[in-house]
Coordinates of C-alpha atoms in Angstrom, one line a residue:
Chain A
X1 CA 4.1 -1.9 -33.1
X2 CA 6.2 1.2 -33.1
X3 CA 9.5 -0.8 -32.4
X4 CA 10.1 -1.7 -28.7
X5 CA 12.7 0.1 -27.2
X6 CA 13.1 4.1 -28.1
X7 CA 14.7 5.0 -24.0
X8 CA 17.3 2.3 -25.9
X9 CA 19.7 2.7 -28.9
X10 CA 20.1 -0.7 -29.4
X11 CA 24.3 -1.2 -29.0
X12 CA 26.4 -1.4 -31.1
X13 CA 27.7 -5.3 -32.1
X14 CA 24.9 -6.8 -32.6
X15 CA 26.2 -10.4 -32.9
X16 CA 26.2 -10.7 -28.5
X17 CA 24.5 -12.6 -27.6
X18 CA 21.1 -10.3 -25.9
X19 CA 20.9 -12.4 -22.7
X20 CA 23.7 -15.2 -21.5
X21 CA 23.2 -17.4 -19.2
X22 CA 26.7 -19.7 -17.8
X23 CA 26.3 -22.1 -15.9
X24 CA 23.8 -21.0 -13.5
X25 CA 23.0 -23.4 -10.0
X26 CA 19.3 -22.8 -8.1
X27 CA 19.2 -24.5 -4.1
X28 CA 16.1 -24.3 -2.1
X29 CA 17.8 -25.4 1.4
X30 CA 20.1 -28.1 0.3
X31 CA 18.0 -28.9 -2.9
X32 CA 18.8 -28.0 -5.9
X33 CA 16.7 -27.4 -8.7
X34 CA 19.2 -25.7 -11.2
X35 CA 22.1 -28.0 -11.3
X36 CA 23.8 -26.2 -14.6
X37 CA 21.5 -24.3 -16.9
X38 CA 23.5 -22.5 -19.8
X39 CA 21.7 -20.3 -22.7
X40 CA 22.3 -17.7 -24.5
X41 CA 19.8 -15.5 -26.6
X42 CA 19.6 -13.9 -29.4
X43 CA 18.4 -9.8 -29.7
X44 CA 15.1 -10.1 -31.8
X45 CA 15.0 -13.5 -31.4
X46 CA 12.0 -16.2 -30.1
X47 CA 13.6 -19.0 -27.4
X48 CA 11.3 -22.1 -26.3
X49 CA 12.8 -23.5 -22.9
X50 CA 10.5 -26.0 -23.4
X51 CA 10.4 -29.6 -20.1
X52 CA 8.5 -31.5 -17.7
X53 CA 7.9 -31.0 -14.0
X54 CA 9.3 -29.5 -12.4
X55 CA 12.3 -29.3 -15.0
X56 CA 13.4 -26.4 -13.2
X57 CA 11.8 -23.8 -16.3
X58 CA 10.1 -21.9 -13.8
X59 CA 12.9 -21.9 -11.7
X60 CA 15.0 -20.2 -14.3
X61 CA 13.4 -17.1 -15.3
X62 CA 12.2 -16.2 -12.1
X63 CA 16.5 -16.7 -11.0
X64 CA 17.5 -13.8 -13.9
X65 CA 14.6 -11.7 -13.1
X66 CA 16.2 -12.2 -9.4
X67 CA 13.0 -13.3 -7.2
X68 CA 15.1 -16.2 -6.6
X69 CA 19.1 -15.7 -6.5
X70 CA 22.0 -18.5 -8.2
X71 CA 24.3 -20.0 -6.1
X72 CA 26.6 -20.9 -8.8
X73 CA 27.3 -19.4 -12.3
X74 CA 27.4 -15.7 -14.2
X75 CA 24.1 -13.8 -16.6
X76 CA 24.4 -11.3 -18.6
X77 CA 21.9 -8.6 -20.2
X78 CA 23.7 -6.9 -22.8
X79 CA 26.2 -7.2 -20.7
X80 CA 25.3 -6.3 -17.6
X81 CA 26.0 -8.5 -15.2
X82 CA 23.0 -9.1 -13.3
X83 CA 23.6 -11.5 -10.5
X84 CA 24.4 -7.5 -8.1
X85 CA 20.8 -6.7 -9.0
X86 CA 17.3 -6.8 -8.0
X87 CA 14.3 -7.6 -9.6
X88 CA 13.2 -3.8 -10.0
X89 CA 16.6 -2.6 -10.4
X90 CA 16.1 -6.1 -13.8
X91 CA 13.7 -4.5 -14.7
X92 CA 15.1 -1.0 -14.8
X93 CA 17.7 -2.8 -17.5
X94 CA 14.6 -3.7 -20.1
X95 CA 13.9 -7.3 -19.0
X96 CA 10.2 -8.1 -18.3
X97 CA 8.5 -11.0 -16.8
X98 CA 5.8 -12.5 -16.9
X99 CA 4.8 -13.5 -14.3
X100 CA 3.7 -17.8 -14.1
X101 CA 0.1 -17.8 -13.0
X102 CA -2.1 -14.8 -14.1
X103 CA 0.1 -12.6 -11.1
X104 CA -2.4 -9.3 -11.9
X105 CA -3.5 -7.2 -9.4
X106 CA -6.7 -7.6 -9.0
X107 CA -8.8 -4.6 -7.3
X108 CA -7.0 -2.3 -10.1
X109 CA -8.4 -2.1 -12.6
X110 CA -7.8 -3.4 -16.2
X111 CA -6.4 0.7 -17.0
X112 CA -5.0 1.3 -12.8
X113 CA -3.2 -2.8 -14.2
X114 CA -1.7 -1.2 -17.4
X115 CA -0.7 1.4 -16.1
X116 CA 1.0 0.7 -13.4
X117 CA 3.2 -1.7 -16.2
X118 CA 4.5 1.3 -17.7
X119 CA 6.2 3.0 -14.6
X120 CA 9.4 3.5 -14.9
X121 CA 8.5 6.2 -17.8
X122 CA 5.8 7.6 -16.5
X123 CA 5.1 10.2 -19.4
X124 CA 1.8 10.4 -19.8
X125 CA 2.2 11.1 -24.1
X126 CA 3.8 7.7 -24.4
X127 CA 2.2 6.3 -20.6
X128 CA -1.3 7.0 -23.9
X129 CA 0.8 5.3 -26.4
X130 CA 1.7 2.0 -25.5
X131 CA -1.5 1.5 -23.9
X132 CA -3.4 2.1 -27.4
X133 CA -0.1 -0.3 -28.3
X134 CA -1.9 -3.1 -26.0
X135 CA -5.1 -2.6 -26.7
X136 CA -4.5 -2.8 -30.6
X137 CA -3.3 -6.3 -29.7
X138 CA -5.8 -7.5 -27.3
X139 CA -8.8 -6.0 -28.1
X140 CA -10.2 -7.8 -25.4
X141 CA -8.4 -5.3 -22.9
X142 CA -10.2 -2.4 -24.1
X143 CA -13.4 -3.0 -24.0
X144 CA -12.2 -4.1 -20.6
X145 CA -10.6 -1.3 -19.4
X146 CA -12.6 0.3 -16.9
X147 CA -13.3 -4.2 -15.3
X148 CA -11.4 -4.8 -12.2
X149 CA -8.9 -7.2 -13.4
X150 CA -9.9 -9.6 -10.6
X151 CA -13.1 -10.2 -12.8
X152 CA -11.3 -11.2 -16.5
X153 CA -11.8 -14.9 -17.6
X154 CA -8.4 -16.4 -17.0
X155 CA -7.7 -16.0 -20.4
X156 CA -8.2 -12.1 -20.2
X157 CA -6.2 -11.5 -17.5
X158 CA -2.4 -13.5 -19.2
X159 CA -3.3 -11.3 -21.9
X160 CA -3.3 -8.1 -19.6
X161 CA 0.3 -9.9 -18.0
X162 CA 1.4 -9.8 -21.2
X163 CA 0.1 -6.3 -21.9
X164 CA 1.1 -4.7 -19.0
X165 CA 4.7 -6.4 -18.9
X166 CA 4.3 -5.0 -22.6
X167 CA 3.7 -1.2 -20.9
X168 CA 6.7 -1.6 -20.1
X169 CA 8.5 -1.6 -23.0
X170 CA 11.1 -4.4 -22.6
X171 CA 14.2 -5.1 -25.5
X172 CA 13.6 -9.1 -23.5
X173 CA 10.2 -9.9 -22.8
X174 CA 10.2 -13.1 -20.5
X175 CA 7.3 -15.7 -20.9
X176 CA 6.5 -18.2 -18.3
X177 CA 3.4 -20.6 -18.7
X178 CA 1.1 -18.3 -20.3
X179 CA -1.1 -21.5 -22.2
X180 CA -1.2 -22.5 -18.8
X181 CA -4.5 -23.7 -17.5
X182 CA -6.6 -21.6 -20.7
X183 CA -9.0 -22.9 -23.5
X184 CA -7.3 -23.8 -26.5
X185 CA -8.6 -21.3 -28.5
X186 CA -7.5 -18.6 -26.4
X187 CA -3.9 -19.6 -26.6
X188 CA -3.5 -20.0 -29.5
X189 CA -5.1 -16.0 -29.7
X190 CA -1.9 -15.2 -26.7
X191 CA 1.1 -17.0 -28.9
X192 CA -0.7 -15.4 -31.7
X193 CA 0.4 -12.2 -29.5
X194 CA 3.3 -13.0 -28.6
X195 CA 4.6 -13.0 -32.9
X196 CA 2.9 -10.2 -32.6
X197 CA 5.2 -8.9 -29.9
X198 CA 8.5 -10.7 -31.5
X199 CA 7.8 -9.0 -35.0
X200 CA 7.9 -5.8 -33.2
X201 CA 11.4 -5.7 -32.4
X202 CA 11.5 -7.3 -28.6
X203 CA 13.4 -10.5 -28.2
X204 CA 11.3 -13.0 -26.4
X205 CA 12.3 -16.1 -23.8
X206 CA 9.5 -18.0 -23.9
X207 CA 9.2 -21.2 -20.8
X208 CA 6.1 -23.9 -21.6
X209 CA 5.1 -26.7 -20.9
X210 CA 2.4 -26.8 -24.5
X211 CA 5.8 -27.5 -26.3
X212 CA 4.2 -27.9 -30.0
X213 CA 2.5 -24.3 -29.4
X214 CA 6.1 -23.0 -27.9
X215 CA 8.2 -23.8 -31.2
X216 CA 6.5 -23.0 -33.6
X217 CA 6.4 -19.5 -32.7
X218 CA 10.5 -19.6 -31.9
X219 CA 12.5 -20.0 -33.9
X220 CA 14.8 -22.2 -30.9
X221 CA 14.5 -23.8 -28.3
X222 CA 16.2 -25.8 -25.1
X223 CA 14.7 -28.5 -22.9
X224 CA 15.4 -28.3 -19.8
X225 CA 15.3 -32.0 -17.3
X226 CA 15.7 -32.3 -14.2
X227 CA 17.4 -28.7 -13.4
X228 CA 20.1 -29.1 -17.1
X229 CA 19.4 -28.2 -20.1
X230 CA 19.6 -31.8 -22.0
X231 CA 19.4 -30.6 -25.5
X232 CA 19.4 -27.0 -27.5
X233 CA 18.5 -26.4 -31.0
X234 CA 16.3 -25.7 -33.6
X235 CA 12.3 -25.1 -33.1
X236 CA 12.2 -27.5 -36.2
X237 CA 15.3 -30.2 -35.2
X238 CA 13.7 -30.2 -31.9
X239 CA 10.2 -30.9 -32.8
X240 CA 10.8 -33.5 -35.1
X241 CA 13.5 -35.6 -32.9
X242 CA 12.3 -38.9 -32.2
X243 CA 12.6 -38.8 -28.2
X244 CA 11.2 -34.5 -27.6
X245 CA 8.9 -36.2 -29.7
X246 CA 7.8 -39.2 -27.2
X247 CA 8.4 -37.0 -24.6
X248 CA 6.7 -33.8 -24.5
X249 CA 4.4 -34.5 -27.7
X250 CA 2.8 -37.1 -27.4
X251 CA 4.6 -39.4 -28.7
X252 CA 3.5 -38.9 -32.2
Chain W
X1 CA -19.2 21.1 -15.2
X2 CA -16.9 23.7 -14.5
X3 CA -14.1 22.6 -12.0
X4 CA -13.7 24.9 -9.3
X5 CA -10.2 26.8 -9.2
X6 CA -8.0 24.5 -5.6
X7 CA -7.1 27.8 -4.3
X8 CA -10.5 29.2 -3.6
X9 CA -11.3 25.7 -2.0
X10 CA -8.2 25.9 -0.5
X11 CA -10.4 29.6 0.4
X12 CA -13.1 28.8 1.2
X13 CA -12.4 25.0 4.0
X14 CA -10.6 27.8 5.4
X15 CA -12.4 30.4 5.7
X16 CA -15.5 27.8 7.5
X17 CA -12.6 26.5 9.5
X18 CA -12.6 29.7 11.3
X19 CA -16.1 30.5 11.5
X20 CA -16.0 27.2 12.9
X21 CA -13.2 28.0 16.1
X22 CA -15.5 31.6 16.3
X23 CA -18.2 30.0 17.1
X24 CA -17.2 27.1 18.9
X25 CA -15.1 29.8 21.6
X26 CA -18.2 31.7 21.3
X27 CA -21.4 28.4 21.6
X28 CA -19.1 26.9 24.3
X29 CA -19.9 29.4 27.1
X30 CA -22.7 30.0 26.7
X31 CA -24.5 26.3 25.4
X32 CA -23.8 23.3 27.1
X33 CA -25.4 21.3 24.4
X34 CA -24.4 23.0 21.8
X35 CA -20.6 22.3 22.6
X36 CA -22.2 18.9 23.2
X37 CA -22.4 18.5 19.2
X38 CA -19.1 20.7 18.9
X39 CA -16.9 17.5 21.2
X40 CA -17.7 15.4 18.8
X41 CA -17.4 16.6 15.9
X42 CA -14.1 17.3 17.0
X43 CA -13.9 13.8 18.0
X44 CA -14.5 12.7 14.9
X45 CA -12.4 15.1 13.1
X46 CA -9.2 13.4 14.8
X47 CA -10.4 10.1 14.0
X48 CA -10.5 10.6 10.7
X49 CA -7.6 11.9 10.5
X50 CA -5.8 8.7 12.8
X51 CA -7.8 7.2 10.5
X52 CA -6.9 8.3 6.6
X53 CA -3.6 7.6 7.9
X54 CA -3.7 4.1 9.8
X55 CA -5.3 3.4 6.0
X56 CA -2.4 4.9 4.1
X57 CA -1.0 1.2 5.5
X58 CA -3.3 -1.1 6.0
X59 CA -5.5 0.0 3.4
X60 CA -3.3 0.9 0.6
X61 CA -0.5 -1.6 1.2
X62 CA -2.5 -4.1 2.5
X63 CA 0.5 -4.3 6.2
X64 CA -1.3 -4.7 8.7
X65 CA -0.5 -2.6 11.8
X66 CA -2.3 -3.5 15.1
X67 CA 0.9 -0.3 16.2
X68 CA -1.7 2.5 15.4
X69 CA -2.4 3.5 19.5
X70 CA 0.9 3.8 19.9
X71 CA 2.2 6.4 17.7
X72 CA -1.0 8.0 18.4
X73 CA -0.2 8.0 21.5
X74 CA 3.5 9.2 21.4
X75 CA 2.6 11.9 18.7
X76 CA 0.2 13.0 21.9
X77 CA 2.6 12.4 24.8
X78 CA 5.6 15.0 22.5
X79 CA 2.5 17.4 21.3
X80 CA 1.9 17.7 25.0
X81 CA 4.5 18.5 26.0
X82 CA 6.1 21.0 23.5
X83 CA 2.6 22.8 23.6
X84 CA 3.6 23.2 27.6
X85 CA 6.8 23.9 26.0
X86 CA 5.4 26.2 23.6
X87 CA 3.5 27.6 26.0
X88 CA 5.2 28.5 29.1
X89 CA 7.7 30.4 25.8
X90 CA 5.4 33.3 25.2
X91 CA 5.0 33.6 28.7
X92 CA 1.3 32.2 29.1
X93 CA 0.1 32.3 33.3
X94 CA 0.8 28.8 34.3
X95 CA -2.3 29.3 35.2
X96 CA -4.1 29.7 32.4
X97 CA -2.5 27.9 30.4
X98 CA -5.5 25.1 30.8
X99 CA -7.9 27.6 30.6
X100 CA -8.5 27.3 26.6
X101 CA -6.2 29.9 25.2
X102 CA -6.9 32.0 22.1
X103 CA -6.9 31.9 18.0
X104 CA -4.2 34.2 17.9
X105 CA -2.5 31.8 20.1
X106 CA -3.0 28.3 18.3
X107 CA -1.7 30.2 15.3
X108 CA 2.2 30.4 17.0
X109 CA 1.6 27.0 19.2
X110 CA 0.3 24.6 16.7
X111 CA 1.9 24.3 13.6
X112 CA 4.7 25.2 17.0
X113 CA 3.2 21.5 17.5
X114 CA 2.2 19.8 14.7
X115 CA 5.5 19.8 12.5
X116 CA 8.4 18.3 15.4
X117 CA 6.0 15.8 16.1
X118 CA 5.3 15.4 12.8
X119 CA 8.8 14.9 12.3
X120 CA 9.9 12.3 15.1
X121 CA 6.5 10.4 13.9
X122 CA 7.1 9.9 10.4
X123 CA 11.3 9.1 11.7
X124 CA 10.5 6.6 14.3
X125 CA 7.5 5.4 11.5
X126 CA 10.8 4.4 9.4
X127 CA 12.5 1.9 12.3
X128 CA 8.9 0.2 12.7
X129 CA 8.4 -0.5 8.7
X130 CA 11.4 -1.5 8.4
X131 CA 10.4 -5.2 9.6
X132 CA 8.1 -5.5 6.9
X133 CA 10.0 -6.0 4.8
X134 CA 11.1 -8.9 6.0
X135 CA 8.1 -9.9 7.5
X136 CA 4.3 -10.2 6.9
X137 CA 0.9 -10.3 7.6
X138 CA 0.1 -12.2 11.1
X139 CA 4.4 -11.8 11.6
X140 CA 3.9 -8.1 11.5
X141 CA 0.4 -7.3 12.9
X142 CA 3.4 -8.7 16.4
X143 CA 5.5 -6.1 15.3
X144 CA 3.3 -3.8 15.4
X145 CA 1.5 -4.6 18.3
X146 CA 4.8 -5.5 20.1
X147 CA 6.0 -2.2 18.4
X148 CA 2.6 -0.2 20.5
X149 CA 3.1 -1.9 23.6
X150 CA 6.7 -1.5 24.3
X151 CA 6.7 2.3 24.0
X152 CA 2.9 2.0 27.0
X153 CA 5.0 0.0 29.0
X154 CA 8.1 1.8 29.1
X155 CA 6.2 5.4 29.7
X156 CA 4.2 3.4 32.6
X157 CA 7.4 2.0 34.1
X158 CA 9.6 5.0 34.3
X159 CA 8.8 6.6 36.9
X160 CA 10.4 9.4 39.0
X161 CA 12.1 8.0 42.9
X162 CA 13.3 4.7 39.7
X163 CA 15.0 7.2 37.4
X164 CA 18.6 7.6 38.0
X165 CA 20.2 8.6 34.2
X166 CA 18.7 11.3 32.1
X167 CA 16.2 9.5 29.6
X168 CA 15.1 8.4 32.1
X169 CA 13.8 11.4 34.1
X170 CA 12.8 13.0 30.1
X171 CA 10.7 9.5 30.6
X172 CA 9.2 9.7 34.8
X173 CA 9.1 13.1 33.5
X174 CA 5.6 11.9 31.5
X175 CA 4.2 10.5 34.4
X176 CA 4.0 7.6 34.6
X177 CA 0.7 5.7 35.2
X178 CA -0.8 8.9 35.9
X179 CA -0.2 10.6 32.4
X180 CA 1.2 13.5 31.6
X181 CA -0.7 16.7 33.7
X182 CA 1.9 19.3 31.8
X183 CA 3.8 22.2 34.1
X184 CA 3.4 21.7 37.4
X185 CA 2.5 25.3 39.3
X186 CA 2.7 25.2 43.1
X187 CA 2.9 21.5 43.7
X188 CA 0.3 20.6 41.2
X189 CA 0.3 19.7 37.8
X190 CA -2.3 23.0 35.3
X191 CA -1.7 20.9 32.5
X192 CA -1.6 20.4 28.6
X193 CA -2.2 23.6 27.1
X194 CA -5.5 23.9 25.3
X195 CA -5.6 25.6 21.7
X196 CA -6.3 23.4 18.8
X197 CA -9.2 24.2 18.4
X198 CA -12.1 23.0 15.3
X199 CA -9.9 25.7 13.2
X200 CA -6.7 23.1 13.0
X201 CA -9.0 19.7 14.1
X202 CA -11.5 19.7 11.1
X203 CA -9.5 22.4 9.1
X204 CA -6.0 19.7 9.6
X205 CA -8.4 16.3 9.0
X206 CA -9.8 17.7 5.9
X207 CA -6.0 18.2 4.2
X208 CA -5.2 14.7 5.6
X209 CA -8.6 13.9 3.5
X210 CA -7.2 15.9 -0.1
X211 CA -3.9 14.7 0.5
X212 CA -4.8 11.2 0.7
X213 CA -7.4 11.2 -1.8
X214 CA -4.3 13.0 -4.4
X215 CA -1.9 10.3 -3.2
X216 CA -4.4 6.9 -4.4
X217 CA -5.4 8.1 -7.5
X218 CA -1.0 9.4 -7.8
X219 CA 1.3 7.0 -9.6
X220 CA 2.7 6.7 -6.0
X221 CA -1.1 4.6 -5.3
X222 CA -1.2 2.8 -7.9
X223 CA 1.4 1.9 -6.9
X224 CA 0.8 1.2 -3.1
X225 CA -1.5 -0.9 -4.5
X226 CA -0.1 -3.1 -6.9
X227 CA 2.2 -3.9 -3.7
X228 CA -0.1 -4.4 -2.0
X229 CA -2.2 -6.9 -4.5
X230 CA 1.2 -9.2 -5.6
X231 CA 4.6 -8.2 -4.8
X232 CA 6.9 -10.6 -6.7
X233 CA 4.6 -9.0 -10.0
X234 CA 5.1 -5.1 -8.7
X235 CA 9.3 -5.1 -8.9
X236 CA 8.7 -6.8 -12.3
X237 CA 6.6 -3.9 -13.5
X238 CA 10.1 -2.2 -12.0
X239 CA 8.5 -0.9 -8.8
X240 CA 10.5 -1.5 -5.6
X241 CA 8.3 -2.9 -2.5
X242 CA 9.9 -1.9 0.1
X243 CA 10.3 1.7 -0.9
X244 CA 7.1 1.5 -1.1
X245 CA 6.0 -0.3 2.4
X246 CA 7.8 1.5 3.9
X247 CA 7.7 5.6 3.0
X248 CA 3.5 3.8 3.5
X249 CA 4.3 3.4 7.4
X250 CA 6.5 6.6 7.2
X251 CA 2.8 8.7 6.4
X252 CA 0.9 6.6 8.4
X253 CA 3.1 7.3 11.7
X254 CA 3.0 10.9 11.3
X255 CA -0.8 11.2 10.0
X256 CA -1.3 9.3 13.5
X257 CA 1.0 11.3 16.2
X258 CA -0.9 15.0 14.1
X259 CA -4.2 12.3 15.1
X260 CA -1.9 12.7 19.0
X261 CA -1.5 15.6 19.4
X262 CA -4.3 17.2 18.8
X263 CA -6.2 15.1 20.7
X264 CA -4.0 16.2 23.8
X265 CA -3.9 20.3 22.4
X266 CA -8.0 20.3 21.4
X267 CA -9.9 22.8 23.4
X268 CA -11.5 21.7 26.0
X269 CA -9.1 18.9 26.5
X270 CA -8.9 16.1 28.5
X271 CA -5.6 17.9 29.7
X272 CA -4.1 14.8 29.7
X273 CA -1.8 12.5 28.0
X274 CA -1.9 8.6 29.7
X275 CA -0.3 6.0 29.1
X276 CA -4.5 3.9 28.5
X277 CA -3.7 6.1 24.7
X278 CA -1.3 3.5 24.2
X279 CA -3.1 0.6 24.8
X280 CA -4.4 -1.8 21.7
X281 CA -7.8 -1.8 21.6
X282 CA -7.3 1.8 20.8
X283 CA -4.9 1.0 17.6
X284 CA -8.5 -1.5 17.5
X285 CA -10.2 0.7 17.1
X286 CA -9.0 2.2 13.9
X287 CA -8.3 -1.0 12.4
X288 CA -12.6 -1.3 12.7
X289 CA -13.2 2.3 11.6
X290 CA -10.9 1.4 8.7
X291 CA -12.7 -1.2 7.5
X292 CA -16.1 -0.6 8.5
X293 CA -15.4 2.5 5.4
X294 CA -13.7 0.0 3.1
X295 CA -9.8 -0.8 3.6
X296 CA -8.1 1.1 0.6
X297 CA -11.1 3.3 0.6
X298 CA -10.3 6.9 1.7
X299 CA -13.3 8.7 1.5
X300 CA -15.0 4.7 3.3
X301 CA -12.6 5.7 6.3
X302 CA -13.5 9.1 6.7
X303 CA -17.0 8.0 6.4
X304 CA -16.3 5.0 8.7
X305 CA -14.6 7.0 11.4
X306 CA -17.2 9.5 11.4
X307 CA -19.8 6.6 12.0
X308 CA -18.5 4.5 14.8
X309 CA -17.0 8.2 16.5
X310 CA -20.2 9.4 16.4
X311 CA -22.3 5.6 17.3
X312 CA -19.8 5.9 20.6
X313 CA -20.9 9.5 22.1
X314 CA -24.4 8.4 20.8
X315 CA -25.0 5.7 22.2
X316 CA -24.2 6.3 25.9
X317 CA -25.8 9.9 25.9
X318 CA -28.9 8.4 24.2
X319 CA -29.1 5.2 27.0
X320 CA -27.4 7.8 29.8
X321 CA -30.8 9.9 28.6
X322 CA -32.9 6.6 28.8
X323 CA -31.8 5.7 32.7
X324 CA -32.6 8.8 33.4
X325 CA -35.9 9.0 32.0
X326 CA -36.4 5.3 34.4
X327 CA -36.6 3.1 31.9
X328 CA -36.5 0.3 34.0
X329 CA -34.6 -2.8 33.4
X330 CA -31.2 -0.5 32.1
X331 CA -31.8 0.5 36.1
X332 CA -30.2 -2.6 37.0
X333 CA -27.2 -3.7 33.8
X334 CA -24.7 -1.8 32.6
X335 CA -24.8 0.8 30.3
X336 CA -21.7 1.4 29.4
X337 CA -21.2 -3.2 28.9
X338 CA -25.0 -3.8 27.2
X339 CA -23.1 -0.2 24.4
X340 CA -20.0 -2.5 24.0
X341 CA -22.5 -4.9 22.3
X342 CA -24.4 -3.7 20.9
X343 CA -21.8 -2.5 19.2
X344 CA -19.8 -5.3 17.9
X345 CA -23.6 -6.9 17.5
X346 CA -23.3 -4.3 14.8
X347 CA -20.2 -4.3 13.4
X348 CA -21.0 -8.2 13.2
X349 CA -23.8 -8.1 11.7
X350 CA -22.1 -5.0 8.8
X351 CA -19.5 -7.6 8.4
X352 CA -21.6 -10.0 7.2
X353 CA -23.6 -8.1 4.9
X354 CA -21.2 -5.7 3.8
X355 CA -17.6 -7.7 4.1
X356 CA -15.0 -5.8 2.2
X357 CA -17.3 -2.4 4.2
X358 CA -19.5 -0.2 3.5
X359 CA -17.3 1.4 0.4
X360 CA -15.1 -1.6 -1.2
X361 CA -11.8 0.5 -2.2
X362 CA -14.6 2.4 -4.2
X363 CA -14.4 6.7 -3.5
X364 CA -18.5 8.5 -2.4
X365 CA -19.1 9.9 -5.9
X366 CA -16.7 7.3 -8.1
X367 CA -18.6 6.2 -10.6
X368 CA -18.9 2.7 -9.9
X369 CA -16.3 0.3 -10.9
X370 CA -17.2 -4.0 -12.2
X371 CA -16.6 -5.9 -9.3
X372 CA -16.2 -9.8 -8.8

């Protein structure tokens, strides 16, 4: 893949985190889904956000793309405050979310699904190049371009959702449970693709329940528990951590 | 196959429409049977326009509007009033106002009617589209229904005796329950000018279908359909759902308004617009056309409209003829009611056999996509 963001020159300060989240709190009505989440992602990193059901992983991602508002805290991307922005504006900044549960457009063809991913760069040539990149990444999609999205298998739909996000040429890719409900073999393929996307220069924040798979691809990880960051560290350290092993890796 | 250049198509289309127009003027005077078929063709064309417009908001954007007749009625009232005003300004004698005007006169009057009607209806469509930002599904449907009922009841309930301020007086001039029947001459209403021949009705409908096809295949149409499928996913690729939903309402309202105006000012038209034009069953007729043809398919909506309209008129004619020919039992039943019952039954069967409509989301002559 060619460099991931030809449209945005990298800013001068490479040490500044690309995404900086400080003490975000999210409430659904009276219930606090996130108490205080702080994390940061540096340029080019792959970071995993792991934790049990209901820990607040999905809420964290959804709040970052402004689908749900936060009630306290602050998040900046490339130094830009995200709080006043809408979802579309966040996407324009270069953050692409792959939503949970294969949120593709089922009645659009695979090609249309991918083309709409490039909505922000409606340049025929660039769109064609991105499409070729995605097909290289997921050859299965290339065979099914004329098919309706809804006719794909679960794994293929997940590939399509990721492909669609890549079409936007993001500098930060947010993935919400890419392995959810997918055969283990396909899940591994999908994570290989995520590795390739990261290698092309895209920064990745991935939310996963499949802890081992996520930490194998990510360099660092955060463990979320009841709306708070309970642990953070290098993937290797987390994989060796007795508590993490006990709680999320089946205790062996 | 080499593609035919667009300008050739446009020229041929215009020539066909002008030809139709003169054929219409020539035959209508001479032949009653011909008049019947032309009447059906014009009704089909107007319904094609109306269904194509509704398909943008219901089919492509997935916002369920059941207030379409409100826009059609608004367009009809506005169109009728503006046409009468323009005709009077052109010094056409009042006594001849409702007679079919010439093609040359229509070249002046129809654009003067269509453009302002489209603009006003688009503006109203914008306002009605705003609730779509907060409401969805059934809730939005009720808002659109409320809109058309408010329009209808406002016109119905505002009469000259009670009108006090300029606004109510203006609404009262639309005739209340009796409908708008053009300007008065010696105490009698002369009727709305009948100006728009097939050149306009068929021509505008064909142009609308062409535009809708282009719209569907453009990036705009793709974004519209993405919003229909999944709003969050659409905004996650940078599509602003609010913009697209409201634009869909604006386009549908403009199309419906033009359809209404044509209904009011067509050749051999009724010369009257009544509040019944805005009744919700009129909205459901258009929804039926769209769903029958296939929600989201432009050619589907057009063909649904033609089928619905043709069957509607032809079945009436067939039953009338059968009754006249002395088919025994028809003498004792209400032919209109029987027709509606058969019609409804047909729709039920079509929906059972093809729930996605005749075309699904596909277009006529489009390669088959692998469906679910």
